[in-house]
């Protein structure tokens, strides 16, 4: 059973269903159900998660800080030695500053452009200003808290990549990354997927690819310091492929960039209703409430069969993936 998992190194959890940004790239904000992962359930599951070897839990969503008691979600995980990463819009950082510095090893905020572009992409007035105030508040308590930022690149911000990095530097982040926008999957609360018009609205059009090339070259020249300092870890060559070739592939101008990913063998996502997936884009394995344990869900006969048959190099969802990664796996476990 080489595809049965004896351990997981990381876990993504989605504590609150909705969001306080209204991003052009995402429909999660349309979920106003206020559904949440219950802190008592996390408390109940935490021992097993520790036994499974989970070292890092990334709280995402949705906006985790909208959870009515996120401190109680974090506590049992922290008590068991898991490192916590908070992925946030930043709007509520100021209100929850003490809880954030007490619980999180890294705060990863979304930054989708220089201030006015960020506000318009996220469709929230003063979103950037609230993010700055939030970061000031957490740093007033813990000046060396590690803060990272990420920008999802699409038609509404691709002409501002260098300014986005300058803005990230002003925010004092230690890491910054770019990711192309996924428009084809059902992730980001898009059951049934977006129709062609919605997809076309967000992607960088084929006509605009030369302008994207120019903007990327401007980024590499004007922000060379961000690359040499390690704030941006990806090389210019990687970003040319990851961002530019990705959008060119959407327009069938070249194949999708090659994917190297072992995430389904070392990671999982627990959604707000207990649904468990191998990653944000692939079909669900099952539900934690019904199966009773994470191990039972990720090692159900159907889940093991799915991993056995998964070829990330040819799988259509994997080929179009925008966030493929690798994690350390135990010997003998992993993609064929
Ligand atoms: C869905 S958000 C949830 C965390 C938090 N509420 C936030 O806004 O950062 C997680 C990340 O997904 C990114 N994202 C949103 N729409 C996306 C898309 N269509 N493709 C790829 N990433 C996307 C966001 O920019 C953000 O960095």
Coordinates of C-alpha atoms and ligand atoms in Angstrom, one line a residue:
X1 CA 0.0 0.0 0.0
X2 CA 2.6 2.6 -1.0
X3 CA -0.1 5.2 -1.3
X4 CA -1.6 4.8 2.2
X5 CA -0.4 7.7 4.3
X6 CA 1.4 7.1 7.6
X7 CA 1.8 10.8 8.2
X8 CA 1.0 14.3 7.0
X9 CA 3.4 17.2 7.3
X10 CA 1.0 20.1 7.0
X11 CA -2.8 20.8 7.1
X12 CA -4.8 23.6 5.8
X13 CA -8.0 24.4 7.7
X14 CA -10.8 26.8 6.8
X15 CA -12.3 28.1 10.1
X16 CA -14.9 30.5 8.8
X17 CA -16.9 30.3 5.6
X18 CA -17.1 33.9 4.4
X19 CA -14.6 36.7 3.8
X20 CA -14.4 40.4 4.5
X21 CA -12.8 41.2 1.1
X22 CA -14.8 40.9 -2.2
X23 CA -11.9 40.0 -4.5
X24 CA -12.5 40.0 -8.3
X25 CA -10.7 36.6 -8.4
X26 CA -12.8 34.8 -5.8
X27 CA -16.4 34.2 -4.8
X28 CA -15.9 33.1 -1.2
X29 CA -17.2 36.5 0.0
X30 CA -20.6 35.5 -1.4
X31 CA -20.9 32.9 1.3
X32 CA -22.7 34.7 4.1
X33 CA -23.7 31.6 6.0
X34 CA -21.3 32.3 8.8
X35 CA -20.6 28.6 9.0
X36 CA -17.5 27.7 11.1
X37 CA -15.3 24.9 12.2
X38 CA -16.2 24.4 15.9
X39 CA -13.3 24.9 18.3
X40 CA -14.6 21.8 20.3
X41 CA -14.1 19.7 17.1
X42 CA -10.6 21.0 16.6
X43 CA -9.9 20.1 20.3
X44 CA -11.3 16.6 19.7
X45 CA -9.3 16.1 16.5
X46 CA -6.0 17.7 17.6
X47 CA -4.5 14.6 19.3
X48 CA -4.9 12.5 16.1
X49 CA -3.5 15.3 14.0
X50 CA -0.4 15.4 16.3
X51 CA -0.1 11.6 16.0
X52 CA -0.2 12.0 12.2
X53 CA 2.9 14.1 12.5
X54 CA 1.4 17.4 11.4
X55 CA 4.0 20.1 12.0
X56 CA 2.3 23.1 10.5
X57 CA -1.3 24.2 10.2
X58 CA -2.2 27.0 7.8
X59 CA -5.5 28.8 8.7
X60 CA -7.1 30.1 5.6
X61 CA -10.5 30.3 4.1
X62 CA -12.5 32.5 3.9
X63 CA -11.1 35.0 6.4
X64 CA -10.0 33.1 9.5
X65 CA -10.1 36.2 11.7
X66 CA -13.9 36.4 11.2
X67 CA -14.3 33.2 13.3
X68 CA -16.1 34.0 16.5
X69 CA -13.4 32.4 18.6
X70 CA -10.3 31.8 16.6
X71 CA -8.1 31.7 19.7
X72 CA -9.9 28.6 20.8
X73 CA -9.3 27.0 17.4
X74 CA -5.6 27.8 17.6
X75 CA -5.0 26.8 21.2
X76 CA -5.2 23.0 21.0
X77 CA -2.9 23.0 17.9
X78 CA -0.3 25.3 19.5
X79 CA -0.4 23.2 22.7
X80 CA 0.6 20.2 20.6
X81 CA 3.6 22.0 19.1
X82 CA 2.2 22.7 15.7
X83 CA 3.4 25.8 14.0
X84 CA 0.6 28.1 12.9
X85 CA 0.3 30.3 9.8
X86 CA -2.5 32.8 9.4
X87 CA -3.5 33.7 5.9
X88 CA -5.5 36.9 6.1
X89 CA -6.9 40.0 4.4
X90 CA -5.5 42.0 7.4
X91 CA -8.7 43.9 8.0
X92 CA -9.2 42.4 11.5
X93 CA -5.6 42.2 12.5
X94 CA -5.8 45.3 14.6
X95 CA -8.8 44.0 16.6
X96 CA -7.2 40.6 17.2
X97 CA -3.6 41.8 17.5
X98 CA -2.8 40.1 20.9
X99 CA -4.4 36.8 19.8
X100 CA -2.4 36.9 16.5
X101 CA 1.0 37.5 18.1
X102 CA 0.2 34.8 20.8
X103 CA -0.6 32.1 18.3
X104 CA 1.0 32.5 14.9
X105 CA 4.5 31.9 13.7
X106 CA 3.9 33.6 10.4
X107 CA 1.2 36.0 9.2
X108 CA 0.7 35.8 5.4
X109 CA -1.3 38.7 4.0
X110 CA -2.7 39.2 0.6
X111 CA -1.4 42.2 -1.3
X112 CA -2.9 42.5 -4.7
X113 CA -1.2 45.7 -5.8
X114 CA -0.1 49.1 -4.7
X115 CA -2.7 50.8 -2.4
X116 CA -5.3 52.0 -4.9
X117 CA -5.0 48.8 -7.1
X118 CA -5.2 46.6 -4.0
X119 CA -8.4 48.4 -2.8
X120 CA -10.0 48.1 -6.2
X121 CA -9.1 44.4 -6.8
X122 CA -10.3 43.5 -3.3
X123 CA -13.3 45.8 -3.7
X124 CA -13.0 47.2 -0.2
X125 CA -12.4 51.0 0.4
X126 CA -9.3 51.6 2.5
X127 CA -8.3 47.9 2.4
X128 CA -4.7 48.8 2.2
X129 CA -4.9 51.4 5.0
X130 CA -6.6 48.8 7.3
X131 CA -3.9 46.3 6.4
X132 CA -1.2 48.8 7.4
X133 CA -2.9 49.6 10.7
X134 CA -3.3 45.9 11.4
X135 CA 0.4 45.2 10.8
X136 CA 1.3 48.3 13.0
X137 CA -0.9 46.9 15.8
X138 CA 0.7 43.4 15.8
X139 CA 4.2 44.8 15.5
X140 CA 3.6 47.2 18.4
X141 CA 3.3 44.0 20.5
X142 CA 5.8 41.8 18.7
X143 CA 8.1 43.8 16.5
X144 CA 9.8 40.7 15.0
X145 CA 6.6 38.8 14.0
X146 CA 7.3 37.3 10.6
X147 CA 5.0 38.8 8.0
X148 CA 4.8 37.6 4.4
X149 CA 2.7 38.8 1.5
X150 CA 1.3 37.3 -1.7
X151 CA -0.1 38.7 -4.8
X152 CA -2.5 36.9 -7.2
X153 CA -1.7 38.2 -10.7
X154 CA -4.4 38.8 -13.2
X155 CA -5.8 41.4 -15.7
X156 CA -6.6 43.9 -13.0
X157 CA -3.1 44.2 -11.5
X158 CA -0.5 42.8 -13.9
X159 CA 0.7 46.3 -15.0
X160 CA 1.7 47.0 -11.4
X161 CA 4.0 44.2 -10.4
X162 CA 7.1 46.3 -9.6
X163 CA 4.9 48.8 -7.6
X164 CA 3.4 45.8 -5.7
X165 CA 6.8 44.7 -4.6
X166 CA 7.7 48.2 -3.6
X167 CA 4.5 48.3 -1.5
X168 CA 5.4 45.0 0.1
X169 CA 8.8 46.3 1.0
X170 CA 7.2 49.3 2.6
X171 CA 5.0 46.9 4.6
X172 CA 8.3 45.3 5.8
X173 CA 7.5 41.7 4.7
X174 CA 10.2 39.1 4.8
X175 CA 8.8 37.0 2.0
X176 CA 6.8 38.0 -1.1
X177 CA 5.4 35.8 -3.8
X178 CA 3.3 36.0 -6.9
X179 CA 0.7 33.4 -8.1
X180 CA -1.4 33.4 -11.3
X181 CA -5.1 33.4 -10.9
X182 CA -7.0 30.1 -11.2
X183 CA -10.1 30.6 -13.4
X184 CA -11.0 27.0 -14.3
X185 CA -11.5 25.1 -11.1
X186 CA -14.4 25.1 -8.7
X187 CA -12.1 26.3 -5.9
X188 CA -12.8 29.7 -4.4
X189 CA -16.5 28.9 -3.9
X190 CA -17.2 28.5 -7.6
X191 CA -19.4 25.4 -7.6
X192 CA -19.9 24.4 -11.3
X193 CA -17.0 26.7 -12.3
X194 CA -17.0 30.1 -13.9
X195 CA -18.5 30.5 -17.4
X196 CA -16.3 31.7 -20.3
X197 CA -17.1 35.4 -19.7
X198 CA -16.0 35.3 -16.1
X199 CA -12.9 33.5 -17.0
X200 CA -12.0 35.9 -19.9
X201 CA -12.7 38.9 -17.6
X202 CA -10.0 37.8 -15.2
X203 CA -7.2 36.3 -17.3
X204 CA -4.6 38.4 -19.0
X205 CA -5.7 38.4 -22.6
X206 CA -3.5 37.1 -25.4
X207 CA -3.1 40.6 -26.8
X208 CA -1.8 41.8 -23.5
X209 CA 0.9 39.1 -23.2
X210 CA 3.7 41.4 -24.6
X211 CA 2.7 44.0 -22.0
X212 CA 3.0 41.3 -19.3
X213 CA 6.4 40.4 -20.6
X214 CA 7.5 44.0 -20.4
X215 CA 6.1 44.4 -16.9
X216 CA 7.9 41.2 -15.7
X217 CA 11.2 42.5 -17.2
X218 CA 10.7 45.9 -15.5
X219 CA 10.0 44.0 -12.2
X220 CA 13.3 42.0 -12.6
X221 CA 15.3 45.1 -13.2
X222 CA 13.7 47.7 -10.9
X223 CA 13.2 45.2 -8.0
X224 CA 16.5 43.3 -8.4
X225 CA 17.1 44.0 -4.7
X226 CA 14.0 42.0 -3.8
X227 CA 15.4 39.0 -5.6
X228 CA 18.9 39.3 -4.4
X229 CA 17.8 39.7 -0.7
X230 CA 15.7 36.5 -0.8
X231 CA 12.5 38.4 -0.2
X232 CA 11.3 36.9 -3.5
X233 CA 12.6 33.4 -3.6
X234 CA 11.5 32.4 -7.2
X235 CA 14.0 33.2 -9.9
X236 CA 13.0 35.5 -12.9
X237 CA 13.1 32.4 -15.1
X238 CA 10.6 30.6 -12.9
X239 CA 8.3 33.6 -12.8
X240 CA 8.4 34.0 -16.6
X241 CA 7.2 30.4 -16.8
X242 CA 4.9 30.4 -13.8
X243 CA 3.0 33.6 -14.7
X244 CA 3.6 34.4 -18.3
X245 CA 3.5 30.9 -19.8
X246 CA 0.5 30.0 -17.6
X247 CA -1.6 32.7 -19.2
X248 CA -0.2 31.9 -22.6
X249 CA -1.2 28.3 -22.0
X250 CA -4.8 29.4 -21.2
X251 CA -4.9 30.9 -24.7
X252 CA -3.3 27.7 -26.1
X253 CA -0.2 29.5 -27.2
X254 CA 2.0 26.9 -25.4
X255 CA 1.6 24.0 -23.0
X256 CA 0.9 24.6 -19.3
X257 CA 4.2 24.9 -17.3
X258 CA 5.4 21.5 -16.0
X259 CA 4.0 20.7 -12.6
X260 CA 6.1 19.2 -9.9
X261 CA 3.9 18.4 -6.9
X262 CA 3.6 15.8 -4.2
X263 CA 1.0 17.6 -2.0
X264 CA -1.7 14.9 -2.0
X265 CA 0.8 12.6 -0.3
X266 CA 1.8 15.0 2.5
X267 CA -0.9 17.5 3.0
X268 CA -4.7 17.9 3.2
X269 CA -7.4 20.6 3.4
X270 CA -10.2 20.6 6.0
X271 CA -13.0 22.9 4.9
X272 CA -15.5 24.6 7.1
X273 CA -18.1 21.8 7.0
X274 CA -15.4 19.1 7.6
X275 CA -15.0 18.2 4.0
X276 CA -11.4 16.9 3.4
X277 CA -9.6 17.3 0.1
X278 CA -6.0 16.5 -1.0
X279 CA -5.6 20.2 -2.0
X280 CA -7.9 23.1 -2.9
X281 CA -8.5 22.0 -6.5
X282 CA -9.0 18.2 -6.4
X283 CA -12.2 16.4 -5.6
X284 CA -13.0 15.7 -1.9
X285 CA -12.0 12.5 -0.2
X286 CA -14.8 12.6 2.4
X287 CA -15.9 14.3 5.5
X288 CA -14.2 14.4 8.9
X289 CA -17.5 14.5 10.8
X290 CA -18.7 11.3 9.1
X291 CA -15.4 9.4 9.1
X292 CA -14.4 10.4 12.6
X293 CA -10.7 10.7 12.0
X294 CA -8.4 12.4 9.4
X295 CA -6.5 9.2 8.9
X296 CA -9.7 7.4 8.1
X297 CA -10.6 10.0 5.4
X298 CA -7.2 10.3 3.7
X299 CA -6.7 6.5 3.8
X300 CA -10.2 5.4 2.8
X301 CA -10.0 2.8 0.0
X302 CA -11.3 5.5 -2.5
X303 CA -8.6 8.0 -1.4
X304 CA -5.8 5.5 -1.7
X305 CA -7.0 4.4 -5.1
X306 CA -7.2 8.0 -6.2
X307 CA -3.6 8.7 -5.2
X308 CA -2.5 5.5 -6.8
X309 CA -4.0 6.5 -10.1
X310 CA -3.0 10.2 -9.9
X311 CA -0.3 11.3 -12.4
X312 CA 0.3 14.9 -11.7
X313 CA 2.1 15.3 -15.1
X314 CA -1.0 14.5 -17.1
X315 CA -3.9 15.1 -14.7
X316 CA -6.0 17.9 -16.2
X317 CA -6.6 19.7 -12.9
X318 CA -2.9 19.4 -11.9
X319 CA -1.8 20.7 -15.3
X320 CA -3.8 23.9 -14.7
X321 CA -2.8 24.2 -11.1
X322 CA -1.5 27.6 -9.9
X323 CA -0.1 26.4 -6.5
X324 CA 1.7 23.2 -7.0
X325 CA 4.4 22.5 -4.4
X326 CA 6.4 19.8 -2.8
X327 CA 6.7 18.8 0.9
X328 CA 9.1 16.3 2.6
X329 CA 7.6 12.8 2.6
X330 CA 8.5 9.6 4.5
X331 CA 10.6 7.1 2.5
X332 CA 8.5 5.0 0.1
X333 CA 5.5 7.4 0.0
X334 CA 4.7 9.7 -2.9
X335 CA 3.9 10.0 -6.6
X336 CA 4.9 7.1 -8.7
Ligands
LIG1 C1 -9.0 32.8 -0.7 S1 -7.8 33.7 0.2 C2 -8.2 33.3 1.9 C3 -7.4 34.0 2.9 C4 -7.7 35.5 3.1 N1 -9.1 35.7 3.4 C5 -7.2 36.4 2.0 O1 -8.0 37.0 1.4 O2 -6.0 36.4 1.9 C6 -6.3 32.8 0.0 C7 -5.5 33.3 -1.2 O3 -6.1 32.9 -2.4 C8 -5.8 33.9 -3.4 N2 -6.8 33.9 -4.5 C9 -8.0 34.4 -4.6 N3 -8.6 34.1 -5.8 C10 -7.7 33.3 -6.4 C11 -7.7 32.7 -7.7 N4 -8.7 32.8 -8.5 N5 -6.6 32.0 -8.0 C12 -5.5 31.9 -7.2 N6 -5.5 32.4 -6.0 C13 -6.6 33.2 -5.6 C14 -5.9 35.2 -2.5 O4 -5.4 36.3 -3.2 C15 -5.2 34.8 -1.3 O5 -3.8 35.1 -1.4

